[in-house]
mmCIF file of C-alpha atoms in Angstrom:
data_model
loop_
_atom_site.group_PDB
_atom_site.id
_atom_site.type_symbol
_atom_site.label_atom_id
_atom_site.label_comp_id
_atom_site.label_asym_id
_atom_site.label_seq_id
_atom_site.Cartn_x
_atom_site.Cartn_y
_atom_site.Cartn_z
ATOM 1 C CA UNK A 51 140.452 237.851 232.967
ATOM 2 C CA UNK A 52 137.032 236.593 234.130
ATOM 3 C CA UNK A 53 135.093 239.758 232.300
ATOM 4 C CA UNK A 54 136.870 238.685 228.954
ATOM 5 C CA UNK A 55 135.431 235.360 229.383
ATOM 6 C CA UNK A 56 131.927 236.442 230.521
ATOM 7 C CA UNK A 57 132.117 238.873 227.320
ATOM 8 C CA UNK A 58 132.940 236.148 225.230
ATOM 9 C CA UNK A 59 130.347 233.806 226.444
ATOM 10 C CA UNK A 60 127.765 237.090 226.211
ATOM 11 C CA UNK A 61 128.823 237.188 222.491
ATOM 12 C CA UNK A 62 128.818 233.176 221.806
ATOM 13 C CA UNK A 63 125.410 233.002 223.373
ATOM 14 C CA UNK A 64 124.062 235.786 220.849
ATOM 15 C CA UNK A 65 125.492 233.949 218.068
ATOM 16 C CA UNK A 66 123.530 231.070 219.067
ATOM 17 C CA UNK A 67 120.604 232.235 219.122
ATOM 18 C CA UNK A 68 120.692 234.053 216.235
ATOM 19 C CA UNK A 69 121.650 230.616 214.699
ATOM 20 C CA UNK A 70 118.368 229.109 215.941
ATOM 21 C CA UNK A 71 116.624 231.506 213.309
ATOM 22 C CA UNK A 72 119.082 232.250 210.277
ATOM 23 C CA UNK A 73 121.442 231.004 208.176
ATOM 24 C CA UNK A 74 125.103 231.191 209.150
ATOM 25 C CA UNK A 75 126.151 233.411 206.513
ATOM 26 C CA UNK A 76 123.330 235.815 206.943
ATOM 27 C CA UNK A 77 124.497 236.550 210.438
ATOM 28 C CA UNK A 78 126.478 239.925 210.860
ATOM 29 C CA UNK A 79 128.972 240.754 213.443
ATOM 30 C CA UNK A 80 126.939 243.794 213.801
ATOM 31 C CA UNK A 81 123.948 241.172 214.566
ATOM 32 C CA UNK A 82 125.519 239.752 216.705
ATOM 33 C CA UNK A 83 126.617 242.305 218.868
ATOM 34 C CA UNK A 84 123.292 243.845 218.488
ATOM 35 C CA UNK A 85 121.765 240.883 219.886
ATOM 36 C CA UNK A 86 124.783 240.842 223.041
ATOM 37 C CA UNK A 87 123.946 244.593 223.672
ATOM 38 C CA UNK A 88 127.647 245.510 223.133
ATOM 39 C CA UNK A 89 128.854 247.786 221.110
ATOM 40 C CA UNK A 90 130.411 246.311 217.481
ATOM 41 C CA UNK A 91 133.907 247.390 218.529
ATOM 42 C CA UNK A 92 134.071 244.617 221.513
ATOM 43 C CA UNK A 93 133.608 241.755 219.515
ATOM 44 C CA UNK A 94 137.179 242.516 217.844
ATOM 45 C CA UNK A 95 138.659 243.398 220.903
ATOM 46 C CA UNK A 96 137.861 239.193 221.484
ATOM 47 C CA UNK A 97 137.690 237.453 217.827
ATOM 48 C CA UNK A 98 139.228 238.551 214.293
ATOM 49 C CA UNK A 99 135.896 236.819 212.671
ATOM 50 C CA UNK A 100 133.067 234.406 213.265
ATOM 51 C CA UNK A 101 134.792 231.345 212.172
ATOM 52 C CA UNK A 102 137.304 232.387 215.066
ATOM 53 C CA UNK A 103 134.215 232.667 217.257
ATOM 54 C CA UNK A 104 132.502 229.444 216.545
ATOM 55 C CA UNK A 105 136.388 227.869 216.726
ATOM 56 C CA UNK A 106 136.173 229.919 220.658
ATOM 57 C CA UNK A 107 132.484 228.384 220.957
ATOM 58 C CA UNK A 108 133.595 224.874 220.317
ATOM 59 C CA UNK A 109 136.691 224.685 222.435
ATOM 60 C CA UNK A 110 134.923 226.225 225.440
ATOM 61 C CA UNK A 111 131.450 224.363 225.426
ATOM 62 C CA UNK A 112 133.019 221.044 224.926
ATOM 63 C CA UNK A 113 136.475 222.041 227.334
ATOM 64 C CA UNK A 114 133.502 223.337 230.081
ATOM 65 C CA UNK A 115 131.665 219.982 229.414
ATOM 66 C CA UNK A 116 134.272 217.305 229.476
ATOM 67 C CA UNK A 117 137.302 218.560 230.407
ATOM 68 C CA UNK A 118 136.539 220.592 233.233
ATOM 69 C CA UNK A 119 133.946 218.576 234.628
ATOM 70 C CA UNK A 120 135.204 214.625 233.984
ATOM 71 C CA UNK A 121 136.734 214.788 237.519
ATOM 72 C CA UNK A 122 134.072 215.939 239.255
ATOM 73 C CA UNK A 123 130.965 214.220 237.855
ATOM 74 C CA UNK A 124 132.546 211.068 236.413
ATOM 75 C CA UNK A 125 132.006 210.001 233.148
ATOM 76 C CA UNK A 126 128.611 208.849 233.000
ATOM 77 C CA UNK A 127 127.301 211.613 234.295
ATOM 78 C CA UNK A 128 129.322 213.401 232.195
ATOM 79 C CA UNK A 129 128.107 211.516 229.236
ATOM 80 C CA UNK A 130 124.352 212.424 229.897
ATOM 81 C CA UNK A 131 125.173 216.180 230.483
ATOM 82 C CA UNK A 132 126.974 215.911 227.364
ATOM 83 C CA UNK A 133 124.091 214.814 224.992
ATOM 84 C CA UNK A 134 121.473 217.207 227.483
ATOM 85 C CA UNK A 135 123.913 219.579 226.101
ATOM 86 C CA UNK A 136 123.630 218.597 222.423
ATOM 87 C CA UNK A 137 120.055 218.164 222.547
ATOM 88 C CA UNK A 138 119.492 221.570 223.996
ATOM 89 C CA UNK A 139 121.702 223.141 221.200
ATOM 90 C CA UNK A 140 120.407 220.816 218.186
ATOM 91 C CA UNK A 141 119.729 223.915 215.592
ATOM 92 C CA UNK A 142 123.167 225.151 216.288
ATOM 93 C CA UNK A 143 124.962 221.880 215.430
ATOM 94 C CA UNK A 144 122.999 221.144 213.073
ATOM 95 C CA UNK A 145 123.736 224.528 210.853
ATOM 96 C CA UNK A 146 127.397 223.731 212.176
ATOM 97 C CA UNK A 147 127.612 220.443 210.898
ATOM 98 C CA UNK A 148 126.312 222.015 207.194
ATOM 99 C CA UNK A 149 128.721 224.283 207.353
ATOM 100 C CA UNK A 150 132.108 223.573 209.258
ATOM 101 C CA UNK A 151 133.796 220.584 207.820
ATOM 102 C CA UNK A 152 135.890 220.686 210.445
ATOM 103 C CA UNK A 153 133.644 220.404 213.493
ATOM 104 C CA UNK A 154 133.284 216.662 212.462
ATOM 105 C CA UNK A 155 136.586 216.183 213.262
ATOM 106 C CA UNK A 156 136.515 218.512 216.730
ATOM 107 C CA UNK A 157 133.660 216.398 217.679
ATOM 108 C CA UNK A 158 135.062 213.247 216.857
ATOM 109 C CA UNK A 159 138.558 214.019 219.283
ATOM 110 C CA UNK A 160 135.972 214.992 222.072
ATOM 111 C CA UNK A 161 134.756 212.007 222.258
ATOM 112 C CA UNK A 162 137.530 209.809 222.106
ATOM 113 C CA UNK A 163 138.604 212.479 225.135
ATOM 114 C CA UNK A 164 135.901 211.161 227.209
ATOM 115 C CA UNK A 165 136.202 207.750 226.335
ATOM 116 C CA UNK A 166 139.643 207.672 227.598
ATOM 117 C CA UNK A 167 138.110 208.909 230.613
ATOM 118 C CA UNK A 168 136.342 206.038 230.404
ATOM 119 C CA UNK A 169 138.890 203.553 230.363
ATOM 120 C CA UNK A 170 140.938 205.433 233.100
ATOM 121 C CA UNK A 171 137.911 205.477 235.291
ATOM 122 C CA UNK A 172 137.466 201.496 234.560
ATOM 123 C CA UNK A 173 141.177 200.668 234.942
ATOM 124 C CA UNK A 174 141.209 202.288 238.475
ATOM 125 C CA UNK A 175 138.378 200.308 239.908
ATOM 126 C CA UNK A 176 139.611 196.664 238.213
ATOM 127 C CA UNK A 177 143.390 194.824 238.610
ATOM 128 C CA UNK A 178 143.170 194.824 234.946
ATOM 129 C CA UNK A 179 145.796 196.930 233.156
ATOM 130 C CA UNK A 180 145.015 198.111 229.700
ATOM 131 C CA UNK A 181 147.687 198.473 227.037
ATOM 132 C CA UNK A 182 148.035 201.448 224.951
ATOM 133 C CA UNK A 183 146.595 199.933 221.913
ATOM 134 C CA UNK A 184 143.806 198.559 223.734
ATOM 135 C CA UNK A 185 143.164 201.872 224.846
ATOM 136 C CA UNK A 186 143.823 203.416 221.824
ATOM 137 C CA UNK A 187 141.492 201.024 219.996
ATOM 138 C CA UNK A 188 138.343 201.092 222.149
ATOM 139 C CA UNK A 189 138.343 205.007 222.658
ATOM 140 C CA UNK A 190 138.353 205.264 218.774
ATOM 141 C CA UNK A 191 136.342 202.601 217.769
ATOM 142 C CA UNK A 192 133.770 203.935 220.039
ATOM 143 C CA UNK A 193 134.451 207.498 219.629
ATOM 144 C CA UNK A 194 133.924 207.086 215.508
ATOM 145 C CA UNK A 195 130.548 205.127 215.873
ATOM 146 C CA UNK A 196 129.119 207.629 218.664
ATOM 147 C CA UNK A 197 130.267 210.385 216.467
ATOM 148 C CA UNK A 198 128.397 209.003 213.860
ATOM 149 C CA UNK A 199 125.468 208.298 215.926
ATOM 150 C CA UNK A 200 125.208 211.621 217.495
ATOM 151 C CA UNK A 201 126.037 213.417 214.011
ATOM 152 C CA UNK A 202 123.361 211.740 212.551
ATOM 153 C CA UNK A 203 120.512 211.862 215.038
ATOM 154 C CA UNK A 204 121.272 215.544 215.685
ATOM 155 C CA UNK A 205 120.794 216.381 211.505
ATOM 156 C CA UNK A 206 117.531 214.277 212.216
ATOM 157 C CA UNK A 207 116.168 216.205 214.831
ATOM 158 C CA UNK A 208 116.081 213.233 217.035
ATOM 159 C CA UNK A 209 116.613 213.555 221.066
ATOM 160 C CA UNK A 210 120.561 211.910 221.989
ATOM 161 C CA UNK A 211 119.781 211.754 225.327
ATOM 162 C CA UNK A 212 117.513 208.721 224.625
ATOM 163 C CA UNK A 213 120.485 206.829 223.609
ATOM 164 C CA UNK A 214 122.250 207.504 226.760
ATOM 165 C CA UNK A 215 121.057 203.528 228.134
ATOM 166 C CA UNK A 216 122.632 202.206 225.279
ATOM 167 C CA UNK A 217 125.846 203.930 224.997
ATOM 168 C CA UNK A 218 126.603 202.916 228.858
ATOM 169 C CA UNK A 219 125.296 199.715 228.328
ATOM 170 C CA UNK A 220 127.374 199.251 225.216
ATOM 171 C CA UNK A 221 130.506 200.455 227.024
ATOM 172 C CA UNK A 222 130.581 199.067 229.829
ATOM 173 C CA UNK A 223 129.727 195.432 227.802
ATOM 174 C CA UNK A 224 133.100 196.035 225.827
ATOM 175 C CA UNK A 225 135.088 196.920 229.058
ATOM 176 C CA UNK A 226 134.153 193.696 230.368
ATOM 177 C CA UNK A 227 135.177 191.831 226.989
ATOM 178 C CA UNK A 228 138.785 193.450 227.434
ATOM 179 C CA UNK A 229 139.024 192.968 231.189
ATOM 180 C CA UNK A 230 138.017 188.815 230.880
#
């Protein structure tokens, strides 16, 4: 199982950089493999298409970078490595964000995924216990605006990691609003 996933990974990461040069829709399968140094067969053996590919890309960056990691690093540090991330990869979402209507919404649910890390995190360290609407509301609210944020500063060109302060500070300001 672990070679399928380094294959894939090998194939996302040509796909990637091929998007830091061309159009989406200019990019071949048989580019992309080209670029992998696989032969064209493989990437069917892993993905019908490239829109199941970016879907593959997607779920595995962001699963890799929250999911797998919230545990360990805890969310602020998971926050920063997230927008490091984003920053690092800024010609690929933007071209993504062009052209996959639905990312928006993929992005959206990862960060409300975090933030509910978040709250968890905060709820463990204070006697305060957080309903499920109050949960519910904070994770969105925030989740839409840092969406928006990081949607818009990433078309722009502009670094997300610089707003890393902010978002904290903003947080953890709102946390204390619920908990008092």
């Amino acid at each position: 199982m672990k070679k399928s996933i380094i294959t894939q990974k090998i194939i996302a990461k040509a796909f990637k950089d091929l998007m830091q040069s061309n159009a989406y829709h200019q990019i071949s399968v048989s580019d992309i493999m080209q670029t992998a140094k696989i032969r064209r067969q493989t990437f069917y053996n892993y993905f019908q298409n490239q829109e199941e590919l970016l879907s593959w890309i997607f779920e595995n960056d962001f699963a890799e970078l929250i999911n797998d990691n919230l545990d360990y690093y805890g969310w602020k540090n998971e926050l920063l490595l997230l927008l490091r991330y984003l920053d690092e990869n800024q010609i690929f979402y933007q071209k993504i964000f062009v052209i996959d209507k639905n990312f928006e919404h993929f992005f959206l649910i990862q960060w409300e995924n975090l933030l509910d890390k978040v709250i968890f995190d905060q709820e463990k360290k204070s006697a305060y216990h957080w309903s499920d609407l109050e949960k519910s509301f904070i994770c969105r609210y925030n989740a839409a605006a840092i969406c928006a944020i990081a949607k818009e500063s990433i078309i722009r060109g502009n670094s997300l990691e610089k707003l890393y302060f902010q978002i904290v500070k903003l947080l953890l300001a709102q946390i204390k609003i619920f908990e008092s």
